[in-house]
Structures are given as C-alpha cells and as structure tokens.
Amino acid sequence: MLDLAIIGGGPAGLTAGLYATRGGLKNVTMFEMGMPGGQITGSSEIENYPGQGEIMSGMDLMANWPEQAMKFGLKHEMNQVSNVVKEGDIFKVTTADGNIQEAKTVLLATGSVPRRAGFKGENEFFGRGISTCATCDGFFYKGKEVAVIGGGDSAIEEAVYLSKICSKVYLVHRRDTYRAAPSTIEHMKACENIEEVTNVMVEEVYGDAMGVTGLKVKNRETEEIRDLPVPGVFVFVGRDVLNEPIKQEDGSFLCDVNEQGEVIVDLKMKTSTPGLYAAGDVRIDAAKQVVCAAGDGATAAVNIIEYIG
Ligand code: NAP
C-alpha cells in the first residue's frame, strides 16, 4: 500500500514528493503521464521565480526538479490516473490501464488545462494553426504574422515571446484594458511589431485543408469586421482545473469543490475528505504561480506526514 499517491508531476507534485520522501514516507508514487515539470514547461519566459534573476524558459526552470525529488525515494509512474475513490480509510487509485493501487493518502496536484475561447473554427483548426503553446509551436511561424488572443499575463507574455520570432503579432483582446501585470504590459508596448487589436470579439478562424489562413474579428462598438490573414492563432484565454480523477460515478466529487470545480482546501491543503489533499492550480484561490504551487506541495506533504503519524 502506498503511503501517498501524488497525482500530477508539476511544481506542486514534485515538491510534495520531495518533502514527503525526505520527511520519511516510504512508499510515495507520483503519477504523471508525461515528463515531470507541469504546465510551466510550456512557458517561454519566466522572470519571477525567486532566486532566478535571469529570464529563463519554463523548461529550463524545471530541469533539475525531478532528479532532486527522486533522490529521496519518490517513484514516478508514467500513467494517467482516471479515478480515485475512498473505501473505509483507504483510497483506491485507478490508472488508465485499469490497474488499481491502494493508498493511505492522496494529493491532487493536477493543475489546469488551457480553456477554449468558443469561437467558430476553434475546434476544427485546433492543432492545425491554432495553438495554446508559443514555446512549442512559435517556431513554425518564423518570419510570418500571427495572432494572439487574450489579455491576461499568458497572452501578453507569449505575444512578446512570439514578437521575437514572427514578423508581426496581432494582440487580439475583447476589452481595451488588460489583466496582465503592468510590467508585462510595458514590455509588450515596447515591441514595435505587436499591434494591439482591442475591443473586438473573434468571429471566426478560417482556413483550408492545410490549416488556418486567417481570422475575422468584430469591433464591439462599431461592429466593423476586420480580417487578419494569419496562418497561426495562439489562444490564451485562461485555464480550467483538472479535477476529473476525483469525479465519482454518480457525478459528485470525492471532496468539496466550488462552482468552477476548484478543490476547496484549508491552510494545510486539506480537503473535506480526510487523507485527501490538493495543491497548486487545482485548488481554490490559487495564485497560479510556480512558487506558490511549490509552497502548496511542501505544505501538503508536511501535513500528510503528520496525518499518517
Ligand atoms: P487570465 O488571467 O484569466 O486571462 C484570460 C484572458 O482571456 C482575459 O484577458 C480574458 O478577457 C480573456 N478571455 C477569457 N475568455 C475569453 C473568450 N471566450 N474570448 C476571448 N477572450 C477571453 O488567464 P491567464 O493569462 O492564462 O492567466 C491565468 C493565471 O495565471 C492568472 O492568475 C495570471 O496572473 C497567472 N499567470 C502569471 C504569470 C506570471 O506571473 N508570470 C504568467 C502567466 C499566467 P477579460 O480580461 O475581458 O476577462
């Protein structure tokens, strides 16, 4: 039986694994279907991780985390957790291959996935000109024009990143003020090849058998339609939490969640179900920062060690 099953291998899961094993728990498995590192590995530029003064990619920031976390006995199982139930005091963790493992405690550190904006053509052209990862796909548009949709930190940061690869970036936002941090907006405004297209709704992304060839946006006041003939569209309109593993057969959740499906935790990262903890972006009020997710992971692990006794 596992002392702790960690679901997710991002900053929260890795840090929890490090603290749990170094703190004496013997059987700790981190389930992560991909390479450990988490969603941050898709970010092109990080400049706010304390102690790392240089701007670096998410991939570089996370490079040494898995090795450090595994040094004290954390095991990585490259598998997707499809479901967690609790029977008596024991959790049963089912993976995509149908295997079931028992655990005394579970930490949900699944994070979130990019949200779809809901415009015409989004699903049809997803992966064929529409992307949610500038680091992964930006290079395909070297020297070409692209559009970025959104007005938060992700959209503005990735627009700046793409402006260094692409000939021009249209920053398409539905309002004329941004949610992003002032310093990030300042960086963006200093980029000569970023054109802000604000106060517009995306009407449609269109294309042909080869992929995207452009998008149409509609001004919210004048209703004027503008055509942006670009082969690449990057969508950064927020994220949805990944709470699938704790969904139960009857549609309820294994613990309390809020209206957005975010897991409700206390200051110990404890959920309403004894032995079940949550950390990082999947929890309520997450600041959605690597440093906070890592802090959550450490907090959860310290309290899990105490819970197991
Ligand atoms: P976000 O802050 O929620 O911003 C989403 C943006 O997309 C908003 O500007 C929103 O417009 C727009 N939007 C939402 N739905 C839309 C739709 N259907 N069609 C068109 N536009 C739509 O999301 P995020 O940028 O992914 O950031 C998520 C969290 O991570 C935030 O807390 C952010 O601060 C944090 N983050 C931090 C950093 C950093 O510190 N370096 C980097 C990335 C992300 P409205 O503004 O009109 O609502």
CSV table of C-alpha atoms and ligand atoms in Angstrom, one decimal:
chain,number,residue,atom,x,y,z
A,1,MET,CA,0.0,0.0,0.0
A,2,LEU,CA,1.2,3.5,-0.9
A,3,ASP,CA,1.7,6.0,2.0
A,4,LEU,CA,1.0,8.7,-0.5
A,5,ALA,CA,-0.3,8.8,-4.1
A,6,ILE,CA,0.6,12.1,-5.8
A,7,ILE,CA,-1.5,12.9,-8.9
A,8,GLY,CA,0.4,15.3,-11.1
A,9,GLY,CA,4.1,16.0,-11.7
A,10,GLY,CA,4.3,19.8,-11.8
A,11,PRO,CA,5.9,22.1,-9.3
A,12,ALA,CA,3.3,21.1,-6.6
A,13,GLY,CA,3.5,17.4,-7.1
A,14,LEU,CA,7.3,17.3,-7.4
A,15,THR,CA,7.8,19.5,-4.3
A,16,ALA,CA,5.3,17.4,-2.3
A,17,GLY,CA,7.2,14.2,-3.4
A,18,LEU,CA,10.5,15.7,-2.3
A,19,TYR,CA,9.2,16.8,1.1
A,20,ALA,CA,7.2,13.6,1.7
A,21,THR,CA,10.1,11.2,1.0
A,22,ARG,CA,12.8,13.3,2.6
A,23,GLY,CA,10.4,13.6,5.6
A,24,GLY,CA,10.3,9.9,6.0
A,25,LEU,CA,7.4,8.5,4.0
A,26,LYS,CA,8.5,5.2,2.4
A,27,ASN,CA,6.0,4.4,-0.4
A,28,VAL,CA,5.3,7.5,-2.4
A,29,THR,CA,4.4,7.4,-6.1
A,30,MET,CA,3.8,10.4,-8.3
A,31,PHE,CA,1.5,9.6,-11.2
A,32,GLU,CA,2.4,11.8,-14.2
A,33,MET,CA,1.5,10.7,-17.7
A,34,GLY,CA,4.1,12.9,-19.4
A,35,MET,CA,7.5,14.1,-18.4
A,36,PRO,CA,7.5,15.7,-14.9
A,37,GLY,CA,7.6,19.5,-14.9
A,38,GLY,CA,4.0,20.5,-15.5
A,39,GLN,CA,2.3,23.2,-17.5
A,40,ILE,CA,5.0,25.7,-16.8
A,41,THR,CA,7.3,23.9,-19.2
A,42,GLY,CA,5.2,25.4,-22.0
A,43,SER,CA,6.0,28.9,-20.8
A,44,SER,CA,8.7,30.7,-22.8
A,45,GLU,CA,9.8,33.3,-20.3
A,46,ILE,CA,9.9,33.3,-16.5
A,47,GLU,CA,11.3,36.2,-14.7
A,48,ASN,CA,9.6,36.0,-11.3
A,49,TYR,CA,10.8,32.8,-9.8
A,50,PRO,CA,12.7,34.0,-6.6
A,51,GLY,CA,16.4,33.5,-6.8
A,52,GLN,CA,16.5,33.1,-10.6
A,53,GLY,CA,17.4,36.6,-11.7
A,54,GLU,CA,17.8,35.8,-15.4
A,55,ILE,CA,14.8,35.4,-17.7
A,56,MET,CA,14.5,31.6,-18.5
A,57,SER,CA,12.1,29.2,-20.1
A,58,GLY,CA,9.8,27.1,-18.1
A,59,MET,CA,11.6,24.0,-19.4
A,60,ASP,CA,14.9,25.3,-18.0
A,61,LEU,CA,13.4,26.4,-14.7
A,62,MET,CA,12.1,22.8,-14.1
A,63,ALA,CA,15.0,20.9,-15.5
A,64,ASN,CA,16.5,19.8,-12.2
A,65,TRP,CA,13.4,19.4,-10.1
A,66,PRO,CA,12.6,15.7,-11.0
A,67,GLU,CA,16.1,14.5,-10.2
A,68,GLN,CA,16.1,16.3,-6.8
A,69,ALA,CA,12.7,15.0,-5.9
A,70,MET,CA,13.5,11.3,-6.8
A,71,LYS,CA,16.7,11.4,-4.8
A,72,PHE,CA,14.9,10.5,-1.6
A,73,GLY,CA,12.8,7.7,-3.0
A,74,LEU,CA,9.9,9.3,-4.8
A,75,LYS,CA,8.8,7.0,-7.6
A,76,HIS,CA,7.4,8.3,-10.9
A,77,GLU,CA,4.7,6.2,-12.6
A,78,MET,CA,4.1,7.4,-16.2
A,79,ASN,CA,0.5,6.8,-16.1
A,80,GLN,CA,-2.8,8.7,-16.1
A,81,VAL,CA,-5.0,8.5,-13.0
A,82,SER,CA,-8.5,8.1,-14.2
A,83,ASN,CA,-10.3,7.8,-10.9
A,84,VAL,CA,-9.9,7.9,-7.1
A,85,VAL,CA,-12.4,6.5,-4.6
A,86,LYS,CA,-12.3,6.1,-0.9
A,87,GLU,CA,-13.4,2.8,0.7
A,88,GLY,CA,-13.3,3.0,4.5
A,89,ASP,CA,-9.9,4.6,5.3
A,90,ILE,CA,-8.2,3.5,2.1
A,91,PHE,CA,-8.1,5.3,-1.2
A,92,LYS,CA,-8.2,3.3,-4.4
A,93,VAL,CA,-6.3,4.9,-7.3
A,94,THR,CA,-7.3,3.6,-10.7
A,95,THR,CA,-4.9,4.3,-13.7
A,96,ALA,CA,-5.8,4.4,-17.4
A,97,ASP,CA,-4.5,0.8,-17.8
A,98,GLY,CA,-7.2,-0.4,-15.3
A,99,ASN,CA,-4.6,-1.1,-12.6
A,100,ILE,CA,-5.8,-0.2,-9.0
A,101,GLN,CA,-3.4,0.8,-6.3
A,102,GLU,CA,-4.3,1.4,-2.6
A,103,ALA,CA,-3.0,4.5,-0.8
A,104,LYS,CA,-3.3,5.9,2.8
A,105,THR,CA,-3.4,9.4,1.4
A,106,VAL,CA,-3.8,11.2,-1.9
A,107,LEU,CA,-2.5,14.6,-3.1
A,108,LEU,CA,-4.3,16.0,-6.1
A,109,ALA,CA,-1.8,18.2,-7.9
A,110,THR,CA,-3.2,18.0,-11.4
A,111,GLY,CA,-3.2,21.7,-12.2
A,112,SER,CA,-5.2,23.0,-15.2
A,113,VAL,CA,-5.5,22.9,-18.9
A,114,PRO,CA,-5.9,25.7,-21.5
A,115,ARG,CA,-9.5,26.9,-21.9
A,116,ARG,CA,-11.1,27.1,-25.3
A,117,ALA,CA,-12.5,30.5,-26.2
A,118,GLY,CA,-15.5,29.2,-28.1
A,119,PHE,CA,-15.3,30.9,-31.5
A,120,LYS,CA,-16.2,29.4,-34.8
A,121,GLY,CA,-13.4,27.2,-36.3
A,122,GLU,CA,-11.6,26.8,-32.9
A,123,ASN,CA,-12.1,23.0,-32.6
A,124,GLU,CA,-11.8,22.4,-36.4
A,125,PHE,CA,-8.4,24.1,-36.6
A,126,PHE,CA,-7.0,23.2,-33.2
A,127,GLY,CA,-3.5,21.8,-33.8
A,128,ARG,CA,-3.7,22.9,-37.5
A,129,GLY,CA,-2.8,26.6,-37.0
A,130,ILE,CA,-4.5,27.1,-33.6
A,131,SER,CA,-2.2,26.6,-30.6
A,132,THR,CA,-2.0,27.2,-26.9
A,133,CYS,CA,1.7,26.9,-26.6
A,134,ALA,CA,4.0,29.6,-28.1
A,135,THR,CA,7.2,27.8,-27.0
A,136,CYS,CA,6.1,24.6,-28.7
A,137,ASP,CA,4.7,26.0,-31.9
A,138,GLY,CA,6.1,29.5,-32.3
A,139,PHE,CA,8.9,28.4,-34.5
A,140,PHE,CA,6.5,27.1,-37.2
A,141,TYR,CA,5.7,30.8,-37.8
A,142,LYS,CA,9.2,32.2,-38.0
A,143,GLY,CA,9.1,35.3,-40.1
A,144,LYS,CA,5.3,35.1,-40.5
A,145,GLU,CA,2.4,37.1,-39.0
A,146,VAL,CA,0.4,35.5,-36.1
A,147,ALA,CA,-2.5,36.5,-33.8
A,148,VAL,CA,-2.6,36.1,-30.0
A,149,ILE,CA,-6.0,36.0,-28.3
A,150,GLY,CA,-6.4,37.1,-24.7
A,151,GLY,CA,-5.5,39.9,-22.3
A,152,GLY,CA,-4.0,38.2,-19.3
A,153,ASP,CA,-0.4,37.5,-18.3
A,154,SER,CA,-0.2,34.4,-20.5
A,155,ALA,CA,-1.4,36.2,-23.7
A,156,ILE,CA,0.8,39.3,-23.2
A,157,GLU,CA,3.9,37.3,-22.2
A,158,GLU,CA,3.5,34.9,-25.1
A,159,ALA,CA,2.8,37.8,-27.5
A,160,VAL,CA,6.2,39.3,-26.5
A,161,TYR,CA,7.9,36.0,-27.0
A,162,LEU,CA,6.3,35.5,-30.4
A,163,SER,CA,7.3,39.0,-31.5
A,164,LYS,CA,10.9,37.9,-31.4
A,165,ILE,CA,10.2,35.0,-33.9
A,166,CYS,CA,7.4,36.3,-36.0
A,167,SER,CA,7.3,39.3,-38.4
A,168,LYS,CA,4.2,40.7,-36.7
A,169,VAL,CA,1.9,39.8,-33.8
A,170,TYR,CA,-1.7,41.0,-33.6
A,171,LEU,CA,-2.7,41.0,-30.0
A,172,VAL,CA,-6.5,40.5,-30.1
A,173,HIS,CA,-8.4,41.3,-26.9
A,174,ARG,CA,-12.1,41.7,-26.2
A,175,ARG,CA,-11.6,44.8,-23.9
A,176,ASP,CA,-9.3,47.8,-24.1
A,177,THR,CA,-7.7,47.2,-20.7
A,178,TYR,CA,-5.6,44.1,-19.8
A,179,ARG,CA,-5.5,41.9,-16.8
A,180,ALA,CA,-1.7,41.3,-17.1
A,181,ALA,CA,0.8,42.8,-14.7
A,182,PRO,CA,1.8,46.4,-15.5
A,183,SER,CA,5.5,45.5,-16.2
A,184,THR,CA,4.4,42.8,-18.7
A,185,ILE,CA,2.1,45.3,-20.5
A,186,GLU,CA,5.1,47.7,-20.6
A,187,HIS,CA,7.3,45.1,-22.3
A,188,MET,CA,4.5,44.4,-24.8
A,189,LYS,CA,4.0,48.1,-25.6
A,190,ALA,CA,7.7,48.5,-26.3
A,191,CYS,CA,7.6,45.8,-29.1
A,192,GLU,CA,7.3,47.6,-32.4
A,193,ASN,CA,5.9,44.6,-34.2
A,194,ILE,CA,2.9,44.0,-31.9
A,195,GLU,CA,-0.3,45.6,-33.0
A,196,GLU,CA,-3.0,45.8,-30.3
A,197,VAL,CA,-6.4,44.9,-31.7
A,198,THR,CA,-8.7,45.7,-28.8
A,199,ASN,CA,-12.4,45.8,-28.0
A,200,VAL,CA,-13.1,43.0,-30.5
A,201,MET,CA,-14.6,39.6,-30.5
A,202,VAL,CA,-13.3,36.8,-32.6
A,203,GLU,CA,-16.0,36.0,-35.1
A,204,GLU,CA,-14.3,33.1,-36.8
A,205,VAL,CA,-10.9,31.4,-37.5
A,206,TYR,CA,-11.0,30.1,-41.1
A,207,GLY,CA,-8.7,28.1,-43.3
A,208,ASP,CA,-8.4,25.3,-45.8
A,209,ALA,CA,-7.2,21.7,-45.9
A,210,MET,CA,-3.7,22.8,-45.0
A,211,GLY,CA,-4.7,24.7,-41.9
A,212,VAL,CA,-5.5,28.3,-40.7
A,213,THR,CA,-5.4,31.1,-43.2
A,214,GLY,CA,-6.9,33.9,-41.1
A,215,LEU,CA,-9.4,35.2,-38.6
A,216,LYS,CA,-12.2,37.7,-38.6
A,217,VAL,CA,-12.7,40.0,-35.6
A,218,LYS,CA,-15.7,42.3,-34.9
A,219,ASN,CA,-15.4,45.6,-33.1
A,220,ARG,CA,-17.7,45.5,-30.1
A,221,GLU,CA,-18.8,49.2,-30.6
A,222,THR,CA,-18.8,49.8,-34.3
A,223,GLU,CA,-19.5,46.2,-35.3
A,224,GLU,CA,-16.9,46.7,-38.0
A,225,ILE,CA,-15.4,43.4,-39.2
A,226,ARG,CA,-11.6,43.2,-39.7
A,227,ASP,CA,-9.8,40.4,-41.5
A,228,LEU,CA,-6.4,39.3,-40.2
A,229,PRO,CA,-4.9,37.0,-42.8
A,230,VAL,CA,-2.5,35.0,-40.5
A,231,PRO,CA,-1.5,31.3,-40.6
A,232,GLY,CA,-1.2,31.0,-36.8
A,233,VAL,CA,-3.5,31.8,-33.9
A,234,PHE,CA,-2.4,31.4,-30.3
A,235,VAL,CA,-5.2,31.3,-27.7
A,236,PHE,CA,-4.6,32.2,-24.1
A,237,VAL,CA,-8.0,32.9,-22.5
A,238,GLY,CA,-7.5,31.3,-19.1
A,239,ARG,CA,-7.4,27.7,-17.8
A,240,ASP,CA,-9.8,25.1,-16.4
A,241,VAL,CA,-8.8,22.9,-13.5
A,242,LEU,CA,-8.2,19.2,-14.0
A,243,ASN,CA,-10.5,17.6,-11.4
A,244,GLU,CA,-11.5,14.5,-13.4
A,245,PRO,CA,-9.7,12.0,-11.2
A,246,ILE,CA,-11.9,12.9,-8.1
A,247,LYS,CA,-15.2,12.7,-10.1
A,248,GLN,CA,-17.3,9.9,-8.7
A,249,GLU,CA,-19.6,7.5,-10.6
A,250,ASP,CA,-22.7,9.5,-9.6
A,251,GLY,CA,-21.3,12.8,-10.8
A,252,SER,CA,-20.4,14.1,-7.4
A,253,PHE,CA,-16.8,14.8,-6.3
A,254,LEU,CA,-14.7,12.9,-3.7
A,255,CYS,CA,-14.5,16.2,-1.7
A,256,ASP,CA,-16.0,19.7,-1.8
A,257,VAL,CA,-15.3,21.8,-4.8
A,258,ASN,CA,-16.5,25.3,-5.7
A,259,GLU,CA,-18.6,26.4,-8.8
A,260,GLN,CA,-15.6,26.4,-11.0
A,261,GLY,CA,-14.7,22.8,-9.9
A,262,GLU,CA,-11.7,24.1,-7.9
A,263,VAL,CA,-10.9,22.0,-4.9
A,264,ILE,CA,-11.7,23.6,-1.6
A,265,VAL,CA,-8.8,23.3,0.9
A,266,ASP,CA,-7.8,24.8,4.2
A,267,LEU,CA,-4.4,26.3,5.0
A,268,LYS,CA,-3.0,22.8,5.4
A,269,MET,CA,-4.1,21.9,1.8
A,270,LYS,CA,-6.6,19.5,3.4
A,271,THR,CA,-9.8,18.9,1.6
A,272,SER,CA,-13.2,18.0,3.2
A,273,THR,CA,-12.3,14.3,2.8
A,274,PRO,CA,-9.8,13.1,5.5
A,275,GLY,CA,-6.5,11.9,3.8
A,276,LEU,CA,-7.2,13.8,0.6
A,277,TYR,CA,-5.1,16.9,-0.1
A,278,ALA,CA,-4.9,19.3,-3.0
A,279,ALA,CA,-2.1,21.7,-4.1
A,280,GLY,CA,-1.3,24.1,-6.9
A,281,ASP,CA,-3.6,25.5,-9.5
A,282,VAL,CA,-6.3,22.9,-8.9
A,283,ARG,CA,-7.2,24.4,-5.6
A,284,ILE,CA,-9.4,27.4,-4.7
A,285,ASP,CA,-7.7,30.8,-4.7
A,286,ALA,CA,-4.5,29.6,-6.3
A,287,ALA,CA,-2.2,32.4,-7.3
A,288,LYS,CA,-1.2,30.3,-10.3
A,289,GLN,CA,2.5,30.9,-9.7
A,290,VAL,CA,5.2,28.2,-9.7
A,291,VAL,CA,6.5,29.4,-6.4
A,292,CYS,CA,3.0,29.2,-4.8
A,293,ALA,CA,2.4,25.7,-6.3
A,294,ALA,CA,5.7,24.5,-4.9
A,295,GLY,CA,4.8,26.1,-1.5
A,296,ASP,CA,1.4,24.3,-1.5
A,297,GLY,CA,3.2,21.0,-2.3
A,298,ALA,CA,5.5,21.4,0.7
A,299,THR,CA,2.7,22.4,3.0
A,300,ALA,CA,0.6,19.4,1.9
A,301,ALA,CA,3.5,17.0,2.4
A,302,VAL,CA,4.3,18.3,5.9
A,303,ASN,CA,0.7,17.8,6.9
A,304,ILE,CA,0.3,14.4,5.2
A,305,ILE,CA,3.3,13.2,7.2
A,306,GLU,CA,1.6,14.4,10.4
A,307,TYR,CA,-1.7,12.8,9.3
A,308,ILE,CA,-0.1,9.4,8.7
A,309,GLY,CA,1.6,9.7,12.1
B,1,NAP,P1,-6.5,35.1,-17.3
B,1,NAP,O1,-5.7,36.0,-16.4
B,1,NAP,O2,-7.8,34.5,-16.7
B,1,NAP,O3,-6.8,35.9,-18.6
B,1,NAP,C1,-7.6,35.4,-19.6
B,1,NAP,C2,-7.8,36.5,-20.6
B,1,NAP,O4,-8.6,35.9,-21.7
B,1,NAP,C3,-8.6,37.7,-20.1
B,1,NAP,O5,-8.0,38.8,-20.6
B,1,NAP,C4,-10.0,37.5,-20.7
B,1,NAP,O6,-10.6,38.7,-21.0
B,1,NAP,C5,-9.7,36.7,-22.0
B,1,NAP,N1,-10.8,35.8,-22.3
B,1,NAP,C6,-11.4,34.9,-21.4
B,1,NAP,N2,-12.3,34.2,-22.1
B,1,NAP,C7,-12.3,34.7,-23.4
B,1,NAP,C8,-13.1,34.3,-24.5
B,1,NAP,N3,-14.0,33.4,-24.5
B,1,NAP,N4,-12.8,35.0,-25.7
B,1,NAP,C9,-11.9,36.0,-25.7
B,1,NAP,N5,-11.1,36.3,-24.7
B,1,NAP,C10,-11.4,35.7,-23.5
B,1,NAP,O7,-5.7,33.8,-17.8
B,1,NAP,P2,-4.1,33.6,-18.0
B,1,NAP,O8,-3.5,34.7,-18.7
B,1,NAP,O9,-3.9,32.2,-18.5
B,1,NAP,O10,-3.5,33.6,-16.5
B,1,NAP,C11,-4.1,32.7,-15.6
B,1,NAP,C12,-3.4,33.0,-14.2
B,1,NAP,O11,-2.0,32.7,-14.3
B,1,NAP,C13,-3.5,34.4,-13.8
B,1,NAP,O12,-3.7,34.5,-12.4
B,1,NAP,C14,-2.2,35.0,-14.2
B,1,NAP,O13,-1.8,36.1,-13.4
B,1,NAP,C15,-1.3,33.8,-13.9
B,1,NAP,N6,-0.1,33.9,-14.8
B,1,NAP,C16,1.0,34.5,-14.2
B,1,NAP,C17,2.2,34.6,-15.0
B,1,NAP,C18,3.3,35.3,-14.3
B,1,NAP,O14,3.2,35.8,-13.2
B,1,NAP,N7,4.5,35.4,-15.0
B,1,NAP,C19,2.2,34.2,-16.3
B,1,NAP,C20,1.1,33.6,-16.8
B,1,NAP,C21,-0.1,33.4,-16.0
B,1,NAP,P3,-11.2,39.7,-19.9
B,1,NAP,O15,-9.9,40.4,-19.4
B,1,NAP,O16,-12.1,40.6,-20.7
B,1,NAP,O17,-11.9,38.8,-18.9
